[in-house]
Amino acid sequence: MTRVRYTDKDIDLIARMMHAEAVGEGRLGMLMVGNVIVNRAVVDCLDFKGLRSIRDVIFQIQGGNYSFEAVQKGSLFYRPARDVERKLARDVVKFWRQHPSKYALWYFNPTGECPPTWYNQPFAGQYKQHCYYEPRANTCESAYRY
């Protein structure tokens, strides 16, 4: 059983995003970024209502910009995915989840310490340089069902 429906093209998209956003944080950091992408595809709340595919999540536009900096600025996102990242992407869509990204819908890499909230949602934890934030249960119950 998978957490979200996907195609080979979706695996490639997640793999490229995981590499672009977290290659410097190793395998575990890339898995955590991938987990946030999948979480956004399965919830139906907040800014993520109506997103039902990996493609919808990665190319979501909020406030006139793409949600992910790697898509906005190009960075490493437009490089082809490697086999190692494709394997990690398959793990994430099928079953992989771990704290602090287990229920997280947001992450970012601050210049200083992780703030206690992000978009008014609580800090879940930090892995290397990325801070992860999960929704309050009363604002997004669907995040805790999967």
PDB file of C-alpha atoms in Angstrom:
ATOM      1  CA  MET A   1       0.000   0.000   0.000  1.00  0.00           C
ATOM      2  CA  THR A   2       1.229   3.477  -0.803  1.00  0.00           C
ATOM      3  CA  ARG A   3       0.565   6.736   0.988  1.00  0.00           C
ATOM      4  CA  VAL A   4      -0.200   8.570  -2.254  1.00  0.00           C
ATOM      5  CA  ARG A   5      -0.830   7.576  -5.865  1.00  0.00           C
ATOM      6  CA  TYR A   6       2.187   8.152  -8.069  1.00  0.00           C
ATOM      7  CA  THR A   7       3.689   7.617 -11.488  1.00  0.00           C
ATOM      8  CA  ASP A   8       7.304   7.251 -12.574  1.00  0.00           C
ATOM      9  CA  LYS A   9       7.245  10.953 -13.453  1.00  0.00           C
ATOM     10  CA  ASP A  10       6.135  11.752  -9.897  1.00  0.00           C
ATOM     11  CA  ILE A  11       9.036   9.712  -8.517  1.00  0.00           C
ATOM     12  CA  ASP A  12      11.377  11.722 -10.714  1.00  0.00           C
ATOM     13  CA  LEU A  13       9.864  15.010  -9.473  1.00  0.00           C
ATOM     14  CA  ILE A  14      10.167  14.053  -5.804  1.00  0.00           C
ATOM     15  CA  ALA A  15      13.708  12.785  -6.350  1.00  0.00           C
ATOM     16  CA  ARG A  16      14.771  16.035  -8.012  1.00  0.00           C
ATOM     17  CA  MET A  17      13.159  18.095  -5.250  1.00  0.00           C
ATOM     18  CA  MET A  18      14.743  16.045  -2.463  1.00  0.00           C
ATOM     19  CA  HIS A  19      18.142  16.490  -4.093  1.00  0.00           C
ATOM     20  CA  ALA A  20      17.650  20.208  -4.692  1.00  0.00           C
ATOM     21  CA  GLU A  21      16.383  20.994  -1.214  1.00  0.00           C
ATOM     22  CA  ALA A  22      18.456  18.669   0.973  1.00  0.00           C
ATOM     23  CA  VAL A  23      21.376  16.953  -0.772  1.00  0.00           C
ATOM     24  CA  GLY A  24      23.723  18.521   1.786  1.00  0.00           C
ATOM     25  CA  GLU A  25      21.802  16.830   4.592  1.00  0.00           C
ATOM     26  CA  GLY A  26      22.321  13.326   3.284  1.00  0.00           C
ATOM     27  CA  ARG A  27      19.920  10.461   2.849  1.00  0.00           C
ATOM     28  CA  LEU A  28      17.851  11.175   5.967  1.00  0.00           C
ATOM     29  CA  GLY A  29      17.514  14.879   5.171  1.00  0.00           C
ATOM     30  CA  MET A  30      16.333  14.096   1.658  1.00  0.00           C
ATOM     31  CA  LEU A  31      13.789  11.577   2.983  1.00  0.00           C
ATOM     32  CA  MET A  32      12.400  14.218   5.340  1.00  0.00           C
ATOM     33  CA  VAL A  33      11.912  16.699   2.497  1.00  0.00           C
ATOM     34  CA  GLY A  34      10.189  13.987   0.469  1.00  0.00           C
ATOM     35  CA  ASN A  35       7.943  13.204   3.409  1.00  0.00           C
ATOM     36  CA  VAL A  36       6.722  16.824   3.566  1.00  0.00           C
ATOM     37  CA  ILE A  37       5.859  16.652  -0.145  1.00  0.00           C
ATOM     38  CA  VAL A  38       3.824  13.477   0.350  1.00  0.00           C
ATOM     39  CA  ASN A  39       2.153  14.914   3.466  1.00  0.00           C
ATOM     40  CA  ARG A  40       0.970  17.909   1.458  1.00  0.00           C
ATOM     41  CA  ALA A  41      -0.493  15.612  -1.194  1.00  0.00           C
ATOM     42  CA  VAL A  42      -2.547  13.584   1.298  1.00  0.00           C
ATOM     43  CA  VAL A  43      -3.948  16.303   3.570  1.00  0.00           C
ATOM     44  CA  ASP A  44      -6.991  18.390   2.780  1.00  0.00           C
ATOM     45  CA  CYS A  45      -6.514  21.498   4.866  1.00  0.00           C
ATOM     46  CA  LEU A  46      -4.980  24.938   5.107  1.00  0.00           C
ATOM     47  CA  ASP A  47      -3.044  25.944   1.986  1.00  0.00           C
ATOM     48  CA  PHE A  48      -3.055  22.376   0.692  1.00  0.00           C
ATOM     49  CA  LYS A  49      -6.765  21.847  -0.014  1.00  0.00           C
ATOM     50  CA  GLY A  50      -7.325  20.367  -3.415  1.00  0.00           C
ATOM     51  CA  LEU A  51      -3.743  19.213  -3.957  1.00  0.00           C
ATOM     52  CA  ARG A  52      -4.000  15.559  -4.875  1.00  0.00           C
ATOM     53  CA  SER A  53      -0.860  14.733  -6.786  1.00  0.00           C
ATOM     54  CA  ILE A  54       2.867  15.080  -6.350  1.00  0.00           C
ATOM     55  CA  ARG A  55       2.910  17.398  -9.361  1.00  0.00           C
ATOM     56  CA  ASP A  56       0.221  19.619  -7.772  1.00  0.00           C
ATOM     57  CA  VAL A  57       2.328  19.929  -4.628  1.00  0.00           C
ATOM     58  CA  ILE A  58       5.666  20.624  -6.289  1.00  0.00           C
ATOM     59  CA  PHE A  59       4.288  23.205  -8.703  1.00  0.00           C
ATOM     60  CA  GLN A  60       1.840  24.841  -6.277  1.00  0.00           C
ATOM     61  CA  ILE A  61       1.820  28.627  -6.504  1.00  0.00           C
ATOM     62  CA  GLN A  62       1.198  30.656  -3.351  1.00  0.00           C
ATOM     63  CA  GLY A  63       1.329  34.426  -3.239  1.00  0.00           C
ATOM     64  CA  GLY A  64       2.422  34.579  -6.878  1.00  0.00           C
ATOM     65  CA  ASN A  65       5.442  32.290  -6.388  1.00  0.00           C
ATOM     66  CA  TYR A  66       6.109  28.588  -6.399  1.00  0.00           C
ATOM     67  CA  SER A  67       5.894  27.127  -2.891  1.00  0.00           C
ATOM     68  CA  PHE A  68       9.347  25.575  -3.079  1.00  0.00           C
ATOM     69  CA  GLU A  69      12.387  27.779  -3.487  1.00  0.00           C
ATOM     70  CA  ALA A  70      14.130  25.172  -5.627  1.00  0.00           C
ATOM     71  CA  VAL A  71      11.372  25.480  -8.247  1.00  0.00           C
ATOM     72  CA  GLN A  72      11.292  29.299  -7.994  1.00  0.00           C
ATOM     73  CA  LYS A  73      14.999  29.770  -8.466  1.00  0.00           C
ATOM     74  CA  GLY A  74      15.772  26.684 -10.496  1.00  0.00           C
ATOM     75  CA  SER A  75      18.758  25.679  -8.353  1.00  0.00           C
ATOM     76  CA  LEU A  76      19.363  21.970  -8.597  1.00  0.00           C
ATOM     77  CA  PHE A  77      15.733  21.103  -9.283  1.00  0.00           C
ATOM     78  CA  TYR A  78      16.144  21.136 -13.035  1.00  0.00           C
ATOM     79  CA  ARG A  79      18.964  18.584 -13.029  1.00  0.00           C
ATOM     80  CA  PRO A  80      18.014  14.978 -13.807  1.00  0.00           C
ATOM     81  CA  ALA A  81      17.265  12.707 -10.857  1.00  0.00           C
ATOM     82  CA  ARG A  82      19.807  10.097  -9.886  1.00  0.00           C
ATOM     83  CA  ASP A  83      18.970   6.475  -9.082  1.00  0.00           C
ATOM     84  CA  VAL A  84      19.789   6.952  -5.392  1.00  0.00           C
ATOM     85  CA  GLU A  85      17.224   9.761  -5.066  1.00  0.00           C
ATOM     86  CA  ARG A  86      14.633   7.794  -7.057  1.00  0.00           C
ATOM     87  CA  LYS A  87      14.960   4.926  -4.570  1.00  0.00           C
ATOM     88  CA  LEU A  88      14.466   7.357  -1.669  1.00  0.00           C
ATOM     89  CA  ALA A  89      11.440   8.866  -3.428  1.00  0.00           C
ATOM     90  CA  ARG A  90       9.880   5.410  -3.804  1.00  0.00           C
ATOM     91  CA  ASP A  91      10.454   4.764  -0.090  1.00  0.00           C
ATOM     92  CA  VAL A  92       8.729   8.012   0.832  1.00  0.00           C
ATOM     93  CA  VAL A  93       5.596   7.463  -1.276  1.00  0.00           C
ATOM     94  CA  LYS A  94       5.235   3.905  -0.035  1.00  0.00           C
ATOM     95  CA  PHE A  95       5.875   3.998   3.679  1.00  0.00           C
ATOM     96  CA  TRP A  96       8.754   6.100   5.024  1.00  0.00           C
ATOM     97  CA  ARG A  97       7.948   8.528   7.864  1.00  0.00           C
ATOM     98  CA  GLN A  98      10.065   9.765  10.731  1.00  0.00           C
ATOM     99  CA  HIS A  99      10.093  12.560  13.275  1.00  0.00           C
ATOM    100  CA  PRO A 100      10.398  15.543  12.874  1.00  0.00           C
ATOM    101  CA  SER A 101       8.905  15.344   9.367  1.00  0.00           C
ATOM    102  CA  LYS A 102       6.346  12.617  10.148  1.00  0.00           C
ATOM    103  CA  TYR A 103       3.370  15.020  10.160  1.00  0.00           C
ATOM    104  CA  ALA A 104       5.153  18.142   8.925  1.00  0.00           C
ATOM    105  CA  LEU A 105       3.699  20.295   6.162  1.00  0.00           C
ATOM    106  CA  TRP A 106       6.464  22.915   6.163  1.00  0.00           C
ATOM    107  CA  TYR A 107      10.220  23.069   6.421  1.00  0.00           C
ATOM    108  CA  PHE A 108      12.781  25.750   5.916  1.00  0.00           C
ATOM    109  CA  ASN A 109      16.431  26.498   6.490  1.00  0.00           C
ATOM    110  CA  PRO A 110      16.717  29.629   8.657  1.00  0.00           C
ATOM    111  CA  THR A 111      19.785  31.798   9.025  1.00  0.00           C
ATOM    112  CA  GLY A 112      19.551  31.396  12.810  1.00  0.00           C
ATOM    113  CA  GLU A 113      17.637  29.243  15.250  1.00  0.00           C
ATOM    114  CA  CYS A 114      14.323  27.631  14.370  1.00  0.00           C
ATOM    115  CA  PRO A 115      11.425  29.884  15.376  1.00  0.00           C
ATOM    116  CA  PRO A 116       8.797  28.329  17.687  1.00  0.00           C
ATOM    117  CA  THR A 117       6.099  28.674  14.999  1.00  0.00           C
ATOM    118  CA  TRP A 118       5.949  28.922  11.211  1.00  0.00           C
ATOM    119  CA  TYR A 119       2.778  30.187   9.529  1.00  0.00           C
ATOM    120  CA  ASN A 120       1.298  30.037  13.031  1.00  0.00           C
ATOM    121  CA  GLN A 121       1.942  26.278  13.269  1.00  0.00           C
ATOM    122  CA  PRO A 122       4.164  24.627  15.911  1.00  0.00           C
ATOM    123  CA  PHE A 123       7.785  23.606  15.573  1.00  0.00           C
ATOM    124  CA  ALA A 124       8.071  19.802  15.327  1.00  0.00           C
ATOM    125  CA  GLY A 125      11.837  19.530  15.374  1.00  0.00           C
ATOM    126  CA  GLN A 126      15.049  20.098  13.498  1.00  0.00           C
ATOM    127  CA  TYR A 127      17.252  17.881  11.390  1.00  0.00           C
ATOM    128  CA  LYS A 128      20.619  19.402  10.581  1.00  0.00           C
ATOM    129  CA  GLN A 129      19.796  22.849   9.144  1.00  0.00           C
ATOM    130  CA  HIS A 130      16.104  22.333   8.330  1.00  0.00           C
ATOM    131  CA  CYS A 131      13.312  23.193  10.754  1.00  0.00           C
ATOM    132  CA  TYR A 132      10.067  21.195  10.444  1.00  0.00           C
ATOM    133  CA  TYR A 133       6.579  22.378  11.356  1.00  0.00           C
ATOM    134  CA  GLU A 134       3.428  20.324  11.687  1.00  0.00           C
ATOM    135  CA  PRO A 135      -0.107  21.667  11.766  1.00  0.00           C
ATOM    136  CA  ARG A 136      -2.087  22.091  14.921  1.00  0.00           C
ATOM    137  CA  ALA A 137      -4.519  19.186  15.173  1.00  0.00           C
ATOM    138  CA  ASN A 138      -7.500  21.554  15.262  1.00  0.00           C
ATOM    139  CA  THR A 139      -6.413  23.196  11.981  1.00  0.00           C
ATOM    140  CA  CYS A 140      -5.589  20.044  10.024  1.00  0.00           C
ATOM    141  CA  GLU A 141      -6.891  16.777  11.414  1.00  0.00           C
ATOM    142  CA  SER A 142      -6.218  14.993   8.108  1.00  0.00           C
ATOM    143  CA  ALA A 143      -2.460  15.364   8.649  1.00  0.00           C
ATOM    144  CA  TYR A 144      -2.669  12.869  11.494  1.00  0.00           C
ATOM    145  CA  ARG A 145      -4.738  10.202   9.683  1.00  0.00           C
ATOM    146  CA  TYR A 146      -2.028   8.875   7.379  1.00  0.00           C
TER     147      TYR A 146
END
